[in-house]
PDB file of C-alpha atoms in Angstrom:
ATOM      1  CA  MET Y 147     -11.088  14.684 -52.505  1.00  0.00           C
ATOM      2  CA  ARG Y 148     -14.735  16.682 -52.196  1.00  0.00           C
ATOM      3  CA  VAL Y 149     -17.229  14.611 -50.581  1.00  0.00           C
ATOM      4  CA  ILE Y 150     -21.428  15.296 -50.417  1.00  0.00           C
ATOM      5  CA  ALA Y 151     -23.015  13.331 -47.516  1.00  0.00           C
ATOM      6  CA  ILE Y 152     -27.007  13.288 -47.677  1.00  0.00           C
ATOM      7  CA  ASP Y 153     -29.373  12.760 -44.609  1.00  0.00           C
ATOM      8  CA  HIS Y 154     -32.381  11.943 -46.190  1.00  0.00           C
ATOM      9  CA  GLY Y 155     -36.002  12.628 -44.395  1.00  0.00           C
ATOM     10  CA  GLU Y 156     -39.251  11.709 -45.173  1.00  0.00           C
ATOM     11  CA  ARG Y 157     -39.631  15.782 -46.285  1.00  0.00           C
ATOM     12  CA  LYS Y 158     -35.667  17.023 -45.634  1.00  0.00           C
ATOM     13  CA  ILE Y 159     -32.466  16.701 -47.141  1.00  0.00           C
ATOM     14  CA  GLY Y 160     -29.495  17.425 -45.326  1.00  0.00           C
ATOM     15  CA  LEU Y 161     -26.754  18.437 -47.188  1.00  0.00           C
ATOM     16  CA  ALA Y 162     -23.049  19.280 -46.529  1.00  0.00           C
ATOM     17  CA  ILE Y 163     -20.185  19.295 -49.079  1.00  0.00           C
ATOM     18  CA  SER Y 164     -16.264  18.587 -48.030  1.00  0.00           C
ATOM     19  CA  ASP Y 165     -13.396  20.436 -49.109  1.00  0.00           C
ATOM     20  CA  GLU Y 166     -10.869  19.619 -52.126  1.00  0.00           C
ATOM     21  CA  MET Y 167      -8.631  18.233 -49.803  1.00  0.00           C
ATOM     22  CA  GLY Y 168     -11.689  15.921 -47.225  1.00  0.00           C
ATOM     23  CA  MET Y 169     -10.853  17.885 -44.593  1.00  0.00           C
ATOM     24  CA  VAL Y 170     -13.047  20.914 -43.557  1.00  0.00           C
ATOM     25  CA  THR Y 171     -16.846  20.459 -44.076  1.00  0.00           C
ATOM     26  CA  THR Y 172     -19.829  22.817 -45.071  1.00  0.00           C
ATOM     27  CA  THR Y 173     -23.508  22.488 -44.649  1.00  0.00           C
ATOM     28  CA  LEU Y 174     -25.426  22.950 -47.532  1.00  0.00           C
ATOM     29  CA  PRO Y 175     -29.160  24.199 -47.465  1.00  0.00           C
ATOM     30  CA  VAL Y 176     -31.671  21.874 -46.744  1.00  0.00           C
ATOM     31  CA  LEU Y 177     -33.811  20.879 -49.821  1.00  0.00           C
ATOM     32  CA  GLN Y 178     -37.492  20.101 -48.758  1.00  0.00           C
ATOM     33  CA  ALA Y 179     -39.541  18.164 -51.117  1.00  0.00           C
ATOM     34  CA  LYS Y 180     -42.363  15.191 -50.077  1.00  0.00           C
ATOM     35  CA  LYS Y 181     -41.589  13.173 -52.981  1.00  0.00           C
ATOM     36  CA  ASP Y 182     -38.814  10.981 -53.976  1.00  0.00           C
ATOM     37  CA  ARG Y 183     -39.176  12.852 -57.650  1.00  0.00           C
ATOM     38  CA  ASP Y 184     -38.474  15.730 -55.907  1.00  0.00           C
ATOM     39  CA  LYS Y 185     -35.542  15.011 -53.503  1.00  0.00           C
ATOM     40  CA  ILE Y 186     -33.695  13.499 -56.712  1.00  0.00           C
ATOM     41  CA  GLU Y 187     -33.903  16.195 -58.851  1.00  0.00           C
ATOM     42  CA  GLY Y 188     -32.660  18.424 -56.200  1.00  0.00           C
ATOM     43  CA  VAL Y 189     -29.776  16.201 -55.216  1.00  0.00           C
ATOM     44  CA  VAL Y 190     -28.813  15.987 -59.109  1.00  0.00           C
ATOM     45  CA  SER Y 191     -28.818  19.663 -59.318  1.00  0.00           C
ATOM     46  CA  ILE Y 192     -25.953  19.565 -56.132  1.00  0.00           C
ATOM     47  CA  LEU Y 193     -24.590  16.990 -57.999  1.00  0.00           C
ATOM     48  CA  LYS Y 194     -23.700  18.682 -61.399  1.00  0.00           C
ATOM     49  CA  GLU Y 195     -22.649  21.914 -59.472  1.00  0.00           C
ATOM     50  CA  PHE Y 196     -20.400  20.145 -57.287  1.00  0.00           C
ATOM     51  CA  ASN Y 197     -18.904  17.156 -59.078  1.00  0.00           C
ATOM     52  CA  PRO Y 198     -17.848  15.389 -55.808  1.00  0.00           C
ATOM     53  CA  GLU Y 199     -16.021  12.122 -55.866  1.00  0.00           C
ATOM     54  CA  ILE Y 200     -18.311   9.962 -53.228  1.00  0.00           C
ATOM     55  CA  VAL Y 201     -21.599  10.811 -51.589  1.00  0.00           C
ATOM     56  CA  LEU Y 202     -22.160   9.637 -48.547  1.00  0.00           C
ATOM     57  CA  ILE Y 203     -25.530   9.164 -47.846  1.00  0.00           C
ATOM     58  CA  GLY Y 204     -26.115   8.163 -43.583  1.00  0.00           C
ATOM     59  CA  LEU Y 205     -27.609   5.073 -43.601  1.00  0.00           C
ATOM     60  CA  PRO Y 206     -30.491   4.794 -39.928  1.00  0.00           C
ATOM     61  CA  THR Y 207     -29.102   1.265 -38.303  1.00  0.00           C
ATOM     62  CA  GLY Y 208     -31.202  -0.280 -35.401  1.00  0.00           C
ATOM     63  CA  THR Y 209     -29.125  -1.075 -31.928  1.00  0.00           C
ATOM     64  CA  GLU Y 210     -27.634  -4.549 -33.195  1.00  0.00           C
ATOM     65  CA  GLY Y 211     -26.531  -2.447 -36.543  1.00  0.00           C
ATOM     66  CA  GLU Y 212     -29.015  -4.019 -38.153  1.00  0.00           C
ATOM     67  CA  VAL Y 213     -30.951  -1.424 -41.766  1.00  0.00           C
ATOM     68  CA  SER Y 214     -33.936   0.021 -40.156  1.00  0.00           C
ATOM     69  CA  VAL Y 215     -36.942   0.402 -41.747  1.00  0.00           C
ATOM     70  CA  GLN Y 216     -36.228   3.625 -42.178  1.00  0.00           C
ATOM     71  CA  GLY Y 217     -32.700   2.533 -43.554  1.00  0.00           C
ATOM     72  CA  GLU Y 218     -34.586   0.797 -45.944  1.00  0.00           C
ATOM     73  CA  LYS Y 219     -36.322   3.392 -47.516  1.00  0.00           C
ATOM     74  CA  VAL Y 220     -32.884   5.176 -47.751  1.00  0.00           C
ATOM     75  CA  GLU Y 221     -31.466   2.148 -49.763  1.00  0.00           C
ATOM     76  CA  GLU Y 222     -34.230   2.671 -52.338  1.00  0.00           C
ATOM     77  CA  PHE Y 223     -33.719   6.772 -52.594  1.00  0.00           C
ATOM     78  CA  SER Y 224     -30.270   5.946 -53.498  1.00  0.00           C
ATOM     79  CA  GLN Y 225     -30.431   3.459 -56.029  1.00  0.00           C
ATOM     80  CA  LYS Y 226     -33.287   5.547 -57.848  1.00  0.00           C
ATOM     81  CA  LEU Y 227     -30.434   8.469 -57.207  1.00  0.00           C
ATOM     82  CA  GLN Y 228     -27.438   6.203 -58.682  1.00  0.00           C
ATOM     83  CA  GLU Y 229     -30.176   5.241 -61.891  1.00  0.00           C
ATOM     84  CA  GLU Y 230     -31.249   8.973 -62.186  1.00  0.00           C
ATOM     85  CA  CYS Y 231     -27.087  10.090 -62.406  1.00  0.00           C
ATOM     86  CA  SER Y 232     -26.363   7.585 -64.670  1.00  0.00           C
ATOM     87  CA  LYS Y 233     -28.863   9.145 -67.344  1.00  0.00           C
ATOM     88  CA  ASP Y 234     -27.234  12.168 -67.010  1.00  0.00           C
ATOM     89  CA  THR Y 235     -23.509  13.078 -69.054  1.00  0.00           C
ATOM     90  CA  THR Y 236     -22.790  16.283 -67.086  1.00  0.00           C
ATOM     91  CA  ILE Y 237     -22.548  14.015 -63.748  1.00  0.00           C
ATOM     92  CA  ARG Y 238     -18.913  12.909 -63.533  1.00  0.00           C
ATOM     93  CA  PRO Y 239     -19.115   9.431 -62.252  1.00  0.00           C
ATOM     94  CA  PHE Y 240     -19.268   9.277 -58.335  1.00  0.00           C
ATOM     95  CA  LYS Y 241     -18.346   6.235 -55.516  1.00  0.00           C
ATOM     96  CA  VAL Y 242     -21.454   5.759 -53.232  1.00  0.00           C
ATOM     97  CA  VAL Y 243     -20.672   4.871 -49.584  1.00  0.00           C
ATOM     98  CA  PHE Y 244     -23.429   4.289 -47.009  1.00  0.00           C
ATOM     99  CA  TRP Y 245     -22.039   5.480 -43.247  1.00  0.00           C
ATOM    100  CA  ASP Y 246     -23.988   5.088 -40.141  1.00  0.00           C
ATOM    101  CA  GLU Y 247     -25.653   8.010 -38.712  1.00  0.00           C
ATOM    102  CA  THR Y 248     -26.836   6.757 -35.584  1.00  0.00           C
ATOM    103  CA  TYR Y 249     -27.653   9.497 -33.201  1.00  0.00           C
ATOM    104  CA  SER Y 250     -26.149  12.414 -35.649  1.00  0.00           C
ATOM    105  CA  SER Y 251     -30.141  14.025 -36.075  1.00  0.00           C
ATOM    106  CA  LYS Y 252     -29.606  14.171 -31.966  1.00  0.00           C
ATOM    107  CA  GLN Y 253     -26.036  15.299 -31.875  1.00  0.00           C
ATOM    108  CA  ALA Y 254     -26.977  18.021 -34.503  1.00  0.00           C
ATOM    109  CA  GLU Y 255     -29.400  19.639 -32.296  1.00  0.00           C
ATOM    110  CA  LYS Y 256     -27.840  19.467 -29.319  1.00  0.00           C
ATOM    111  CA  GLY Y 257     -27.590  22.723 -28.287  1.00  0.00           C
ATOM    112  CA  THR Y 258     -28.942  25.200 -30.567  1.00  0.00           C
ATOM    113  CA  LYS Y 259     -32.415  26.772 -30.192  1.00  0.00           C
ATOM    114  CA  LYS Y 260     -35.894  25.372 -31.969  1.00  0.00           C
ATOM    115  CA  LYS Y 261     -35.944  27.585 -34.512  1.00  0.00           C
ATOM    116  CA  PHE Y 262     -31.982  27.082 -35.513  1.00  0.00           C
ATOM    117  CA  LYS Y 263     -33.279  22.892 -35.407  1.00  0.00           C
ATOM    118  CA  GLN Y 264     -36.746  23.079 -37.683  1.00  0.00           C
ATOM    119  CA  GLN Y 265     -33.649  24.983 -40.742  1.00  0.00           C
ATOM    120  CA  LYS Y 266     -30.537  23.611 -39.908  1.00  0.00           C
ATOM    121  CA  SER Y 267     -30.613  20.275 -37.948  1.00  0.00           C
ATOM    122  CA  ASP Y 268     -30.518  18.346 -41.068  1.00  0.00           C
ATOM    123  CA  SER Y 269     -28.000  19.395 -43.030  1.00  0.00           C
ATOM    124  CA  GLU Y 270     -25.895  19.777 -39.906  1.00  0.00           C
ATOM    125  CA  ALA Y 271     -26.824  16.003 -39.270  1.00  0.00           C
ATOM    126  CA  ALA Y 272     -25.092  15.863 -43.083  1.00  0.00           C
ATOM    127  CA  ARG Y 273     -22.075  17.207 -41.821  1.00  0.00           C
ATOM    128  CA  ILE Y 274     -21.331  15.299 -38.724  1.00  0.00           C
ATOM    129  CA  VAL Y 275     -21.777  11.841 -40.574  1.00  0.00           C
ATOM    130  CA  LEU Y 276     -19.535  13.356 -43.373  1.00  0.00           C
ATOM    131  CA  GLN Y 277     -16.969  14.838 -40.778  1.00  0.00           C
ATOM    132  CA  GLU Y 278     -16.884  11.509 -38.982  1.00  0.00           C
ATOM    133  CA  PHE Y 279     -16.330  10.189 -41.845  1.00  0.00           C
ATOM    134  CA  LEU Y 280     -13.167  12.116 -42.654  1.00  0.00           C
ATOM    135  CA  ASP Y 281     -11.297  11.731 -39.269  1.00  0.00           C
ATOM    136  CA  SER Y 282     -12.722   7.864 -39.481  1.00  0.00           C
ATOM    137  CA  PRO Y 283      -9.448   5.447 -40.158  1.00  0.00           C
ATOM    138  CA  ASP Y 284     -12.161   3.346 -41.803  1.00  0.00           C
ATOM    139  CA  GLY Y 285     -13.855   6.656 -44.256  1.00  0.00           C
ATOM    140  CA  LEU Y 286     -12.259   8.571 -46.340  1.00  0.00           C
ATOM    141  CA  VAL Y 287      -8.864   7.055 -46.487  1.00  0.00           C
ATOM    142  CA  GLN Y 288     -10.102   3.583 -47.962  1.00  0.00           C
ATOM    143  CA  TYR Y 289     -12.016   5.270 -50.925  1.00  0.00           C
ATOM    144  CA  GLN Y 290      -8.950   7.472 -51.946  1.00  0.00           C
ATOM    145  CA  ASN Y 291      -7.241   6.578 -55.677  1.00  0.00           C
TER     146      ASN Y 291
END
């Protein structure tokens, strides 16, 4: 089961993908865009290319597990993305799963050089969230079939 993970940011979208078996994760190039419209177009292009069964979206939460202000923006982006995809018959239907992304960006930057951090950390954060999802008993297993 192929899964694509999204790490939504103000100006960048980090992306990662699993293999068909849902075991190996790989980063994809970071999408650079300021406007939601441009971000959505970029993600739609990736979805058309890889046809995932699940789109995993990192959801920022607060210390008590509540959805943060940034998390609300992520949910709004997700809604717009789903609306756009529902209009396009070339995109296979997929499930959207929100997954707590707390600390994934910090973990992605840990031990990397500044230049790498600036260029790759968003996709590495998406990859970390994806790997956590795949490894979790609450993750991929409950969404299969």
